[in-house]
CSV table of C-alpha atoms in Angstrom, one decimal:
chain,number,residue,atom,x,y,z
A,1,UNK,CA,0.0,0.0,0.0
A,2,UNK,CA,1.3,3.5,-0.8
A,3,UNK,CA,1.6,6.3,1.6
A,4,UNK,CA,-1.6,8.0,2.7
A,5,UNK,CA,-2.1,11.4,1.1
A,6,UNK,CA,-3.0,14.2,3.5
A,7,UNK,CA,-5.7,16.7,2.8
A,8,UNK,CA,-6.4,19.9,4.8
A,9,UNK,CA,-9.7,21.7,4.4
A,10,UNK,CA,-10.4,25.4,5.0
A,11,UNK,CA,-14.1,26.0,5.5
A,12,UNK,CA,-16.4,27.5,8.1
A,13,UNK,CA,-19.4,25.6,7.1
A,14,UNK,CA,-19.7,22.3,8.9
A,15,UNK,CA,-21.9,20.7,6.2
A,16,UNK,CA,-19.5,21.7,3.5
A,17,UNK,CA,-16.4,20.4,5.3
A,18,UNK,CA,-18.2,17.2,6.3
A,19,UNK,CA,-19.1,16.7,2.7
A,20,UNK,CA,-15.6,17.3,1.5
A,21,UNK,CA,-14.3,14.7,4.1
A,22,UNK,CA,-16.8,12.2,2.7
A,23,UNK,CA,-15.7,12.9,-0.9
A,24,UNK,CA,-12.1,12.4,0.0
A,25,UNK,CA,-12.8,9.1,1.6
A,26,UNK,CA,-14.2,7.9,-1.8
A,27,UNK,CA,-10.6,7.8,-3.0
A,28,UNK,CA,-8.5,5.2,-1.5
A,29,UNK,CA,-5.3,6.3,0.2
A,30,UNK,CA,-6.5,9.8,1.1
A,31,UNK,CA,-7.8,11.3,4.2
A,32,UNK,CA,-8.7,14.7,5.6
A,33,UNK,CA,-6.1,15.5,8.3
A,34,UNK,CA,-7.6,18.7,9.6
A,35,UNK,CA,-10.3,21.2,9.0
A,36,UNK,CA,-9.5,24.9,9.6
A,37,UNK,CA,-11.8,27.8,10.0
A,38,UNK,CA,-11.1,30.5,7.4
A,39,UNK,CA,-10.9,33.2,10.1
A,40,UNK,CA,-8.1,31.4,12.1
A,41,UNK,CA,-5.0,33.4,12.9
A,42,UNK,CA,-1.8,32.4,11.2
A,43,UNK,CA,-3.8,30.1,9.0
A,44,UNK,CA,-1.1,29.7,6.3
A,45,UNK,CA,1.5,28.8,8.9
A,46,UNK,CA,-0.8,26.2,10.5
A,47,UNK,CA,-1.7,24.7,7.1
A,48,UNK,CA,1.9,24.4,6.1
A,49,UNK,CA,2.9,22.8,9.4
A,50,UNK,CA,0.5,20.0,8.7
A,51,UNK,CA,2.5,19.1,5.5
A,52,UNK,CA,-0.5,18.3,3.4
A,53,UNK,CA,-0.4,17.2,-0.2
A,54,UNK,CA,-3.7,19.0,-0.9
A,55,UNK,CA,-5.5,22.0,0.5
A,56,UNK,CA,-9.1,22.3,-0.3
A,57,UNK,CA,-10.4,25.9,0.3
A,58,UNK,CA,-13.8,27.4,0.4
A,59,UNK,CA,-13.0,30.9,-0.8
A,60,UNK,CA,-16.0,32.3,1.0
A,61,UNK,CA,-14.6,31.3,4.3
A,62,UNK,CA,-11.5,33.4,3.9
A,63,UNK,CA,-13.1,36.3,2.0
A,64,UNK,CA,-10.6,39.2,1.6
A,65,UNK,CA,-7.6,37.3,2.9
A,66,UNK,CA,-7.8,34.9,0.0
A,67,UNK,CA,-5.2,36.5,-2.3
A,68,UNK,CA,-2.4,36.9,0.2
A,69,UNK,CA,-3.1,33.4,1.4
A,70,UNK,CA,-3.0,31.8,-2.0
A,71,UNK,CA,0.3,33.7,-2.7
A,72,UNK,CA,1.8,32.3,0.4
A,73,UNK,CA,0.7,28.8,-0.2
A,74,UNK,CA,1.9,28.9,-3.8
A,75,UNK,CA,5.4,29.1,-2.4
A,76,UNK,CA,5.1,25.6,-1.2
A,77,UNK,CA,5.8,23.5,-4.2
A,78,UNK,CA,4.5,20.2,-2.7
A,79,UNK,CA,1.0,21.5,-2.0
A,80,UNK,CA,-1.7,21.4,-4.5
A,81,UNK,CA,-4.5,24.0,-3.9
A,82,UNK,CA,-8.0,23.2,-4.8
A,83,UNK,CA,-10.8,25.8,-4.7
A,84,UNK,CA,-14.4,25.0,-3.9
A,85,UNK,CA,-16.6,26.7,-6.5
A,86,UNK,CA,-20.1,27.8,-5.4
A,87,UNK,CA,-22.7,30.0,-6.9
A,88,UNK,CA,-22.1,33.7,-7.0
A,89,UNK,CA,-18.3,33.4,-6.9
A,90,UNK,CA,-16.7,35.9,-9.2
A,91,UNK,CA,-14.8,34.7,-12.2
A,92,UNK,CA,-11.8,36.6,-11.0
A,93,UNK,CA,-11.6,34.5,-7.8
A,94,UNK,CA,-12.2,31.2,-9.6
A,95,UNK,CA,-9.3,32.0,-12.0
A,96,UNK,CA,-6.9,32.2,-9.1
A,97,UNK,CA,-7.1,28.5,-8.5
A,98,UNK,CA,-5.3,26.0,-10.6
A,99,UNK,CA,-7.7,23.2,-9.5
A,100,UNK,CA,-11.3,23.5,-8.7
A,101,UNK,CA,-14.3,21.4,-7.5
A,102,UNK,CA,-17.8,22.6,-8.2
A,103,UNK,CA,-20.0,22.0,-5.2
A,104,UNK,CA,-23.1,21.8,-7.4
A,105,UNK,CA,-21.8,18.7,-9.1
A,106,UNK,CA,-23.2,15.2,-8.3
A,107,UNK,CA,-21.1,12.6,-6.5
A,108,UNK,CA,-19.7,10.9,-9.5
A,109,UNK,CA,-18.6,14.1,-11.2
A,110,UNK,CA,-16.9,15.2,-8.0
A,111,UNK,CA,-15.1,11.9,-7.5
A,112,UNK,CA,-13.9,11.9,-11.1
A,113,UNK,CA,-12.8,15.5,-10.8
A,114,UNK,CA,-10.9,14.9,-7.6
A,115,UNK,CA,-9.4,11.8,-9.0
A,116,UNK,CA,-8.1,13.8,-12.0
A,117,UNK,CA,-6.5,16.4,-9.7
A,118,UNK,CA,-4.9,13.8,-7.5
A,119,UNK,CA,-3.5,11.9,-10.4
A,120,UNK,CA,-3.4,8.2,-11.1
A,121,UNK,CA,-2.5,6.7,-7.8
A,122,UNK,CA,-0.7,3.4,-7.3
A,123,UNK,CA,0.1,3.0,-10.9
A,124,UNK,CA,3.1,1.0,-10.1
A,125,UNK,CA,1.1,-1.5,-8.1
A,126,UNK,CA,-1.7,-1.8,-10.6
A,127,UNK,CA,0.8,-2.4,-13.4
A,128,UNK,CA,2.4,-5.5,-12.0
A,129,UNK,CA,-0.2,-6.5,-9.4
A,130,UNK,CA,-0.1,-10.0,-8.1
A,131,UNK,CA,2.7,-11.1,-10.4
A,132,UNK,CA,5.4,-12.3,-8.2
A,133,UNK,CA,8.9,-12.0,-9.5
A,134,UNK,CA,11.0,-15.1,-9.9
A,135,UNK,CA,12.9,-14.4,-6.7
A,136,UNK,CA,9.7,-13.7,-4.7
A,137,UNK,CA,8.2,-17.0,-5.9
A,138,UNK,CA,11.3,-18.8,-4.8
A,139,UNK,CA,11.2,-17.2,-1.4
A,140,UNK,CA,7.5,-17.8,-1.1
A,141,UNK,CA,8.1,-21.5,-1.7
A,142,UNK,CA,10.6,-21.8,1.1
A,143,UNK,CA,8.4,-19.8,3.5
A,144,UNK,CA,5.5,-22.0,2.6
A,145,UNK,CA,7.6,-25.0,3.6
A,146,UNK,CA,8.0,-23.6,7.0
A,147,UNK,CA,11.5,-22.1,6.8
A,148,UNK,CA,12.2,-19.1,8.9
A,149,UNK,CA,13.6,-15.8,7.4
A,150,UNK,CA,17.0,-16.8,8.6
A,151,UNK,CA,16.8,-20.3,7.1
A,152,UNK,CA,15.6,-18.9,3.8
A,153,UNK,CA,18.4,-16.4,3.8
A,154,UNK,CA,21.0,-19.2,4.4
A,155,UNK,CA,19.6,-21.5,1.8
A,156,UNK,CA,19.4,-18.9,-1.0
A,157,UNK,CA,22.6,-17.1,0.0
A,158,UNK,CA,20.8,-13.8,0.7
A,159,UNK,CA,20.9,-11.5,3.7
A,160,UNK,CA,18.0,-11.7,6.2
A,161,UNK,CA,17.2,-8.1,5.4
A,162,UNK,CA,16.7,-8.9,1.7
A,163,UNK,CA,14.5,-11.8,2.6
A,164,UNK,CA,12.4,-9.6,4.8
A,165,UNK,CA,12.1,-7.0,2.1
A,166,UNK,CA,10.9,-9.6,-0.4
A,167,UNK,CA,8.5,-10.9,2.1
A,168,UNK,CA,6.9,-7.5,2.6
A,169,UNK,CA,6.5,-7.2,-1.1
A,170,UNK,CA,4.9,-10.7,-1.3
A,171,UNK,CA,2.5,-9.8,1.4
A,172,UNK,CA,1.6,-6.6,-0.3
A,173,UNK,CA,1.0,-8.2,-3.7
A,174,UNK,CA,-1.0,-11.2,-2.4
A,175,UNK,CA,-2.7,-9.6,0.5
A,176,UNK,CA,-1.6,-12.5,2.7
A,177,UNK,CA,0.4,-11.9,5.8
A,178,UNK,CA,0.6,-15.1,7.9
A,179,UNK,CA,2.9,-18.0,7.1
A,180,UNK,CA,0.0,-20.5,7.1
A,181,UNK,CA,-1.8,-18.2,4.7
A,182,UNK,CA,1.2,-18.1,2.4
A,183,UNK,CA,1.3,-21.9,2.5
A,184,UNK,CA,-2.3,-22.1,1.5
A,185,UNK,CA,-1.6,-19.8,-1.5
A,186,UNK,CA,1.5,-21.8,-2.5
A,187,UNK,CA,-0.5,-25.1,-2.3
A,188,UNK,CA,-3.4,-23.8,-4.3
A,189,UNK,CA,-1.1,-22.5,-7.0
A,190,UNK,CA,1.0,-25.7,-7.1
A,191,UNK,CA,4.2,-23.9,-6.0
A,192,UNK,CA,4.7,-26.6,-3.4
A,193,UNK,CA,3.3,-30.0,-3.1
A,194,UNK,CA,1.1,-31.1,-0.2
A,195,UNK,CA,3.5,-34.0,0.6
A,196,UNK,CA,6.4,-31.6,0.9
A,197,UNK,CA,4.5,-29.5,3.3
A,198,UNK,CA,3.4,-32.4,5.4
A,199,UNK,CA,6.9,-33.7,5.6
A,200,UNK,CA,7.9,-30.4,7.1
A,201,UNK,CA,5.1,-30.5,9.7
B,1,UNK,CA,-25.8,8.0,16.1
B,2,UNK,CA,-25.7,7.8,19.8
B,3,UNK,CA,-28.0,5.1,21.2
B,4,UNK,CA,-29.9,6.2,24.3
B,5,UNK,CA,-32.2,4.6,26.8
B,6,UNK,CA,-35.4,6.3,25.6
B,7,UNK,CA,-35.0,4.7,22.1
B,8,UNK,CA,-37.1,1.7,21.1
B,9,UNK,CA,-35.0,-1.3,20.8
B,10,UNK,CA,-36.9,-2.2,17.6
B,11,UNK,CA,-35.8,1.0,16.0
B,12,UNK,CA,-32.2,0.4,17.0
B,13,UNK,CA,-32.1,-3.0,15.5
B,14,UNK,CA,-33.7,-1.7,12.3
B,15,UNK,CA,-31.0,0.9,12.2
B,16,UNK,CA,-28.1,-1.6,12.7
B,17,UNK,CA,-28.8,-5.3,12.4
B,18,UNK,CA,-25.2,-6.1,13.5
B,19,UNK,CA,-26.5,-5.6,17.0
B,20,UNK,CA,-28.6,-8.7,16.8
B,21,UNK,CA,-25.9,-11.0,18.3
B,22,UNK,CA,-25.3,-8.4,21.0
B,23,UNK,CA,-28.8,-8.4,22.3
B,24,UNK,CA,-28.9,-12.1,22.1
B,25,UNK,CA,-25.9,-12.3,24.5
B,26,UNK,CA,-27.9,-10.3,27.0
B,27,UNK,CA,-30.7,-12.8,26.8
B,28,UNK,CA,-33.1,-10.5,24.9
B,29,UNK,CA,-35.2,-12.4,22.4
B,30,UNK,CA,-36.8,-10.9,19.3
B,31,UNK,CA,-40.5,-10.1,19.8
B,32,UNK,CA,-40.0,-7.3,22.3
B,33,UNK,CA,-42.7,-5.1,20.6
B,34,UNK,CA,-42.3,-1.3,21.1
B,35,UNK,CA,-40.4,-1.4,24.4
B,36,UNK,CA,-37.7,1.1,25.0
B,37,UNK,CA,-34.2,0.1,25.9
B,38,UNK,CA,-34.9,1.4,29.4
B,39,UNK,CA,-38.0,-0.8,29.9
B,40,UNK,CA,-36.3,-3.9,28.5
B,41,UNK,CA,-33.4,-3.5,30.9
B,42,UNK,CA,-35.7,-3.2,33.8
B,43,UNK,CA,-37.7,-6.2,32.8
B,44,UNK,CA,-34.7,-8.4,32.2
B,45,UNK,CA,-32.7,-6.9,35.1
B,46,UNK,CA,-29.9,-5.8,32.8
B,47,UNK,CA,-27.5,-3.1,34.0
B,48,UNK,CA,-28.7,-0.3,31.7
B,49,UNK,CA,-25.4,1.7,31.6
B,50,UNK,CA,-23.5,-1.5,30.7
B,51,UNK,CA,-26.0,-2.5,28.0
B,52,UNK,CA,-25.8,0.9,26.4
B,53,UNK,CA,-22.0,1.0,26.5
B,54,UNK,CA,-21.8,-2.3,24.7
B,55,UNK,CA,-24.5,-1.4,22.2
B,56,UNK,CA,-22.8,1.9,21.4
B,57,UNK,CA,-19.4,0.3,21.2
B,58,UNK,CA,-20.6,-2.2,18.6
B,59,UNK,CA,-22.6,0.3,16.7
B,60,UNK,CA,-19.8,2.9,16.4
B,61,UNK,CA,-16.3,2.0,17.4
B,62,UNK,CA,-15.5,5.7,17.8
B,63,UNK,CA,-17.8,5.7,20.8
B,64,UNK,CA,-15.1,4.2,23.0
B,65,UNK,CA,-12.8,7.1,22.3
B,66,UNK,CA,-14.6,9.4,24.6
B,67,UNK,CA,-13.8,8.7,28.2
B,68,UNK,CA,-16.9,8.4,30.2
B,69,UNK,CA,-16.9,7.0,33.7
B,70,UNK,CA,-18.9,3.8,33.4
B,71,UNK,CA,-21.2,2.7,36.1
B,72,UNK,CA,-20.7,-1.1,36.1
B,73,UNK,CA,-18.3,-3.6,37.6
B,74,UNK,CA,-15.4,-5.3,35.9
B,75,UNK,CA,-17.0,-8.6,36.9
B,76,UNK,CA,-20.1,-7.8,34.9
B,77,UNK,CA,-18.0,-7.0,31.9
B,78,UNK,CA,-16.1,-10.2,32.2
B,79,UNK,CA,-19.3,-12.2,32.5
B,80,UNK,CA,-20.3,-10.6,29.2
B,81,UNK,CA,-16.9,-11.2,27.5
B,82,UNK,CA,-17.1,-14.9,28.5
B,83,UNK,CA,-20.5,-15.2,27.0
B,84,UNK,CA,-19.1,-13.7,23.8
B,85,UNK,CA,-16.4,-16.4,23.8
B,86,UNK,CA,-19.1,-19.1,24.2
B,87,UNK,CA,-20.9,-17.6,21.2
B,88,UNK,CA,-17.8,-17.8,19.1
B,89,UNK,CA,-16.9,-21.3,20.1
B,90,UNK,CA,-20.4,-22.8,20.2
B,91,UNK,CA,-22.1,-21.0,17.4
B,92,UNK,CA,-19.9,-19.2,14.9
B,93,UNK,CA,-17.0,-21.6,14.6
B,94,UNK,CA,-19.2,-24.7,14.1
B,95,UNK,CA,-21.3,-22.7,11.5
B,96,UNK,CA,-18.2,-21.9,9.6
B,97,UNK,CA,-16.9,-25.4,9.7
B,98,UNK,CA,-20.2,-26.6,8.5
B,99,UNK,CA,-20.0,-24.3,5.5
B,100,UNK,CA,-16.5,-25.4,4.6
B,101,UNK,CA,-17.5,-29.0,4.8
B,102,UNK,CA,-20.5,-28.3,2.6
B,103,UNK,CA,-18.3,-26.7,0.0
B,104,UNK,CA,-15.9,-29.6,0.1
B,105,UNK,CA,-18.7,-32.2,-0.3
B,106,UNK,CA,-20.3,-30.3,-3.2
B,107,UNK,CA,-17.2,-29.6,-5.0
B,108,UNK,CA,-16.6,-31.7,-8.1
B,109,UNK,CA,-13.1,-30.5,-8.9
B,110,UNK,CA,-10.3,-29.0,-6.9
B,111,UNK,CA,-11.3,-31.0,-3.8
B,112,UNK,CA,-7.7,-30.7,-2.6
B,113,UNK,CA,-8.1,-26.9,-2.4
B,114,UNK,CA,-11.0,-27.2,0.0
B,115,UNK,CA,-9.0,-29.6,2.1
B,116,UNK,CA,-6.2,-27.1,2.3
B,117,UNK,CA,-8.7,-24.4,3.3
B,118,UNK,CA,-10.2,-26.6,6.0
B,119,UNK,CA,-6.8,-27.3,7.5
B,120,UNK,CA,-6.1,-23.6,7.5
B,121,UNK,CA,-9.3,-22.9,9.3
B,122,UNK,CA,-8.6,-25.6,11.8
B,123,UNK,CA,-5.3,-24.0,12.6
B,124,UNK,CA,-7.1,-20.7,13.0
B,125,UNK,CA,-9.5,-22.3,15.4
B,126,UNK,CA,-6.8,-23.8,17.5
B,127,UNK,CA,-5.2,-20.5,17.8
B,128,UNK,CA,-8.4,-18.7,18.7
B,129,UNK,CA,-9.2,-21.3,21.4
B,130,UNK,CA,-5.7,-21.0,22.9
B,131,UNK,CA,-6.2,-17.2,23.0
B,132,UNK,CA,-9.6,-17.5,24.7
B,133,UNK,CA,-8.3,-20.1,27.2
B,134,UNK,CA,-5.5,-17.8,28.2
B,135,UNK,CA,-7.9,-15.0,28.9
B,136,UNK,CA,-10.3,-17.1,30.8
B,137,UNK,CA,-7.8,-18.9,32.9
B,138,UNK,CA,-5.3,-16.2,33.6
B,139,UNK,CA,-6.6,-12.7,32.9
B,140,UNK,CA,-10.2,-12.9,34.0
B,141,UNK,CA,-9.8,-14.6,37.4
B,142,UNK,CA,-7.1,-12.1,38.2
B,143,UNK,CA,-9.5,-9.2,37.4
B,144,UNK,CA,-12.3,-10.7,39.5
B,145,UNK,CA,-10.0,-11.3,42.4
B,146,UNK,CA,-8.7,-7.7,42.1
B,147,UNK,CA,-12.2,-6.3,42.2
B,148,UNK,CA,-13.2,-8.4,45.1
B,149,UNK,CA,-10.2,-7.2,47.0
B,150,UNK,CA,-11.1,-3.6,46.4
B,151,UNK,CA,-14.7,-4.0,47.4
B,152,UNK,CA,-13.8,-5.9,50.6
B,153,UNK,CA,-10.9,-3.7,51.2
B,154,UNK,CA,-8.7,-6.6,52.1
B,155,UNK,CA,-5.8,-7.3,50.0
B,156,UNK,CA,-4.2,-10.8,50.2
B,157,UNK,CA,-0.4,-10.6,50.0
B,158,UNK,CA,-0.5,-13.1,47.1
B,159,UNK,CA,-2.5,-10.6,45.0
B,160,UNK,CA,0.0,-7.8,45.7
B,161,UNK,CA,2.9,-9.9,44.5
B,162,UNK,CA,0.9,-10.9,41.5
B,163,UNK,CA,0.2,-7.3,40.5
B,164,UNK,CA,3.9,-6.7,40.7
B,165,UNK,CA,4.8,-9.6,38.5
B,166,UNK,CA,1.8,-9.5,36.2
B,167,UNK,CA,-0.3,-6.4,35.8
B,168,UNK,CA,-2.9,-5.8,33.2
B,169,UNK,CA,-0.6,-3.4,31.3
B,170,UNK,CA,1.4,-6.5,30.3
B,171,UNK,CA,-1.8,-7.9,28.8
B,172,UNK,CA,-0.3,-7.0,25.5
B,173,UNK,CA,-2.2,-7.2,22.3
B,174,UNK,CA,-2.2,-10.8,21.3
B,175,UNK,CA,-5.2,-10.5,19.2
B,176,UNK,CA,-3.1,-9.6,16.2
B,177,UNK,CA,-2.0,-12.9,14.8
B,178,UNK,CA,-5.6,-14.3,15.2
B,179,UNK,CA,-6.9,-11.3,13.3
B,180,UNK,CA,-4.3,-11.6,10.5
B,181,UNK,CA,-5.2,-15.2,9.9
B,182,UNK,CA,-8.8,-14.4,9.5
B,183,UNK,CA,-8.0,-11.6,7.0
B,184,UNK,CA,-5.8,-14.0,5.0
B,185,UNK,CA,-8.6,-16.5,4.9
B,186,UNK,CA,-11.0,-14.0,3.4
B,187,UNK,CA,-8.4,-13.0,0.9
B,188,UNK,CA,-7.7,-16.6,-0.1
B,189,UNK,CA,-11.4,-17.2,-0.7
B,190,UNK,CA,-12.0,-14.0,-2.6
B,191,UNK,CA,-8.9,-14.1,-4.7
B,192,UNK,CA,-7.3,-17.5,-4.9
B,193,UNK,CA,-9.7,-20.4,-4.3
B,194,UNK,CA,-10.2,-21.8,-7.8
B,195,UNK,CA,-13.5,-20.6,-9.2
B,196,UNK,CA,-16.4,-23.0,-9.2
B,197,UNK,CA,-20.0,-23.0,-10.4
B,198,UNK,CA,-21.2,-23.5,-6.9
B,199,UNK,CA,-20.8,-20.1,-5.5
B,200,UNK,CA,-23.6,-20.0,-2.9
B,201,UNK,CA,-21.9,-21.6,0.0
B,202,UNK,CA,-18.8,-19.6,-0.8
B,203,UNK,CA,-20.8,-16.4,-0.5
B,204,UNK,CA,-22.3,-17.6,2.8
B,205,UNK,CA,-18.9,-18.5,4.1
B,206,UNK,CA,-17.5,-15.1,3.2
B,207,UNK,CA,-20.4,-13.4,4.9
B,208,UNK,CA,-20.0,-15.4,8.1
B,209,UNK,CA,-16.2,-14.7,8.2
B,210,UNK,CA,-16.9,-11.0,7.8
B,211,UNK,CA,-19.4,-11.0,10.5
B,212,UNK,CA,-17.1,-12.9,12.8
B,213,UNK,CA,-14.2,-10.5,12.0
B,214,UNK,CA,-16.3,-7.5,12.9
B,215,UNK,CA,-17.5,-9.1,16.1
B,216,UNK,CA,-14.0,-10.1,17.1
B,217,UNK,CA,-12.7,-6.6,16.4
B,218,UNK,CA,-15.4,-5.0,18.6
B,219,UNK,CA,-14.7,-7.6,21.3
B,220,UNK,CA,-11.0,-6.7,21.3
B,221,UNK,CA,-11.9,-3.0,21.4
B,222,UNK,CA,-14.1,-3.5,24.4
B,223,UNK,CA,-11.2,-5.3,26.1
B,224,UNK,CA,-8.6,-2.8,25.3
B,225,UNK,CA,-10.7,0.4,25.8
B,226,UNK,CA,-13.0,-0.6,28.7
B,227,UNK,CA,-11.5,-3.6,30.5
B,228,UNK,CA,-7.9,-2.6,30.6
B,229,UNK,CA,-8.5,1.0,31.9
B,230,UNK,CA,-10.9,-0.3,34.5
B,231,UNK,CA,-8.4,-2.8,35.7
B,232,UNK,CA,-5.6,-0.3,35.7
B,233,UNK,CA,-7.7,1.8,38.1
B,234,UNK,CA,-8.3,-1.2,40.4
B,235,UNK,CA,-4.6,-1.9,40.4
B,236,UNK,CA,-3.7,1.6,41.4
B,237,UNK,CA,-6.3,1.4,44.1
B,238,UNK,CA,-4.8,-1.7,45.5
B,239,UNK,CA,-1.1,-0.7,45.3
B,240,UNK,CA,-2.0,2.7,46.6
B,241,UNK,CA,-0.1,4.5,43.9
């Protein structure tokens, strides 16, 4: 699993921020870390200290402080700023945001829009999902037969650290963590033979 | 939603049917009409605060984050936890075993896969039983003795030395490996058990495993977030620290 992406919301309206939190949860690997009120003092400082990947701002909640705030946040290269567009907002303000979400949109439009802004997540995992490398298969086989990390390392002339790294990758790809679970997987996929396993037990 | 004593139990169950096994553990049978939680507790002589705590904890795990001073004894809580254990061992586990057997008998191909699955579940069961026995033989009697000592205000020296050598804080989270196995089992069924035409018992099995998983999680939460803090208080009281 990839690292969770942090989102910070700036909004005074509870219903709006609750809605944004819900929307963010629709995308896996993202969560709202904090909701700030637009009128809070030292708002930019507080936002930046949270080290978020995304800041979602309701421009109405910051009113006249919006422009200096956007200027300050723009300095932070790692933060993407998303504006919430609602009725009656001037074109001038809308144009200040590089990314926007329209609060009048329906759920699927919003999810799609946010997904586009966030970018294609986990591409690397989706690409070679499930497919174990040759080395990983080899290690899985030994683990399924009941060998410990140390024993696998000795047998395959690897360091324990390497074996553990491979093991983490195997678990991530298969979604199976326990040794017995790995054994079941190996058996079902004919990576090991039931008699081999029983001999070990 | 916070569940409160004025609510009709029927409405609560409509709202969250996961609570059915919970009310069952309190000896409440369906068919309670329009009675409120308060009335049912009076009628059945159930400690209302305790019942509401458990209902809320199962309904919304976040409920346990707020620290409220609960008005019930550790012994009552342990009695409940033990009933939950019985429910797992006498109802849930046999039900699941039955489903796995059913799948195995019905299967025309890949019989070996089901056999592997059954063995894996047996291993899980052994581990779960071991875990439950440890709690019932070591942890629970200790807590009951501790509470008795506080109520009677007489502390046997044996208890004092026991606190020193084994306090509840060392009741470290052992649930983990049991939990992981259950997760693996679900993943194996969803992703890796060879597909077959006969899907019905597989769906049923998956549903039962999911229900069991949620129940075990809530159970563990109640132990970690209600039992452990309660016992820590008792320990402090006894050692006078």
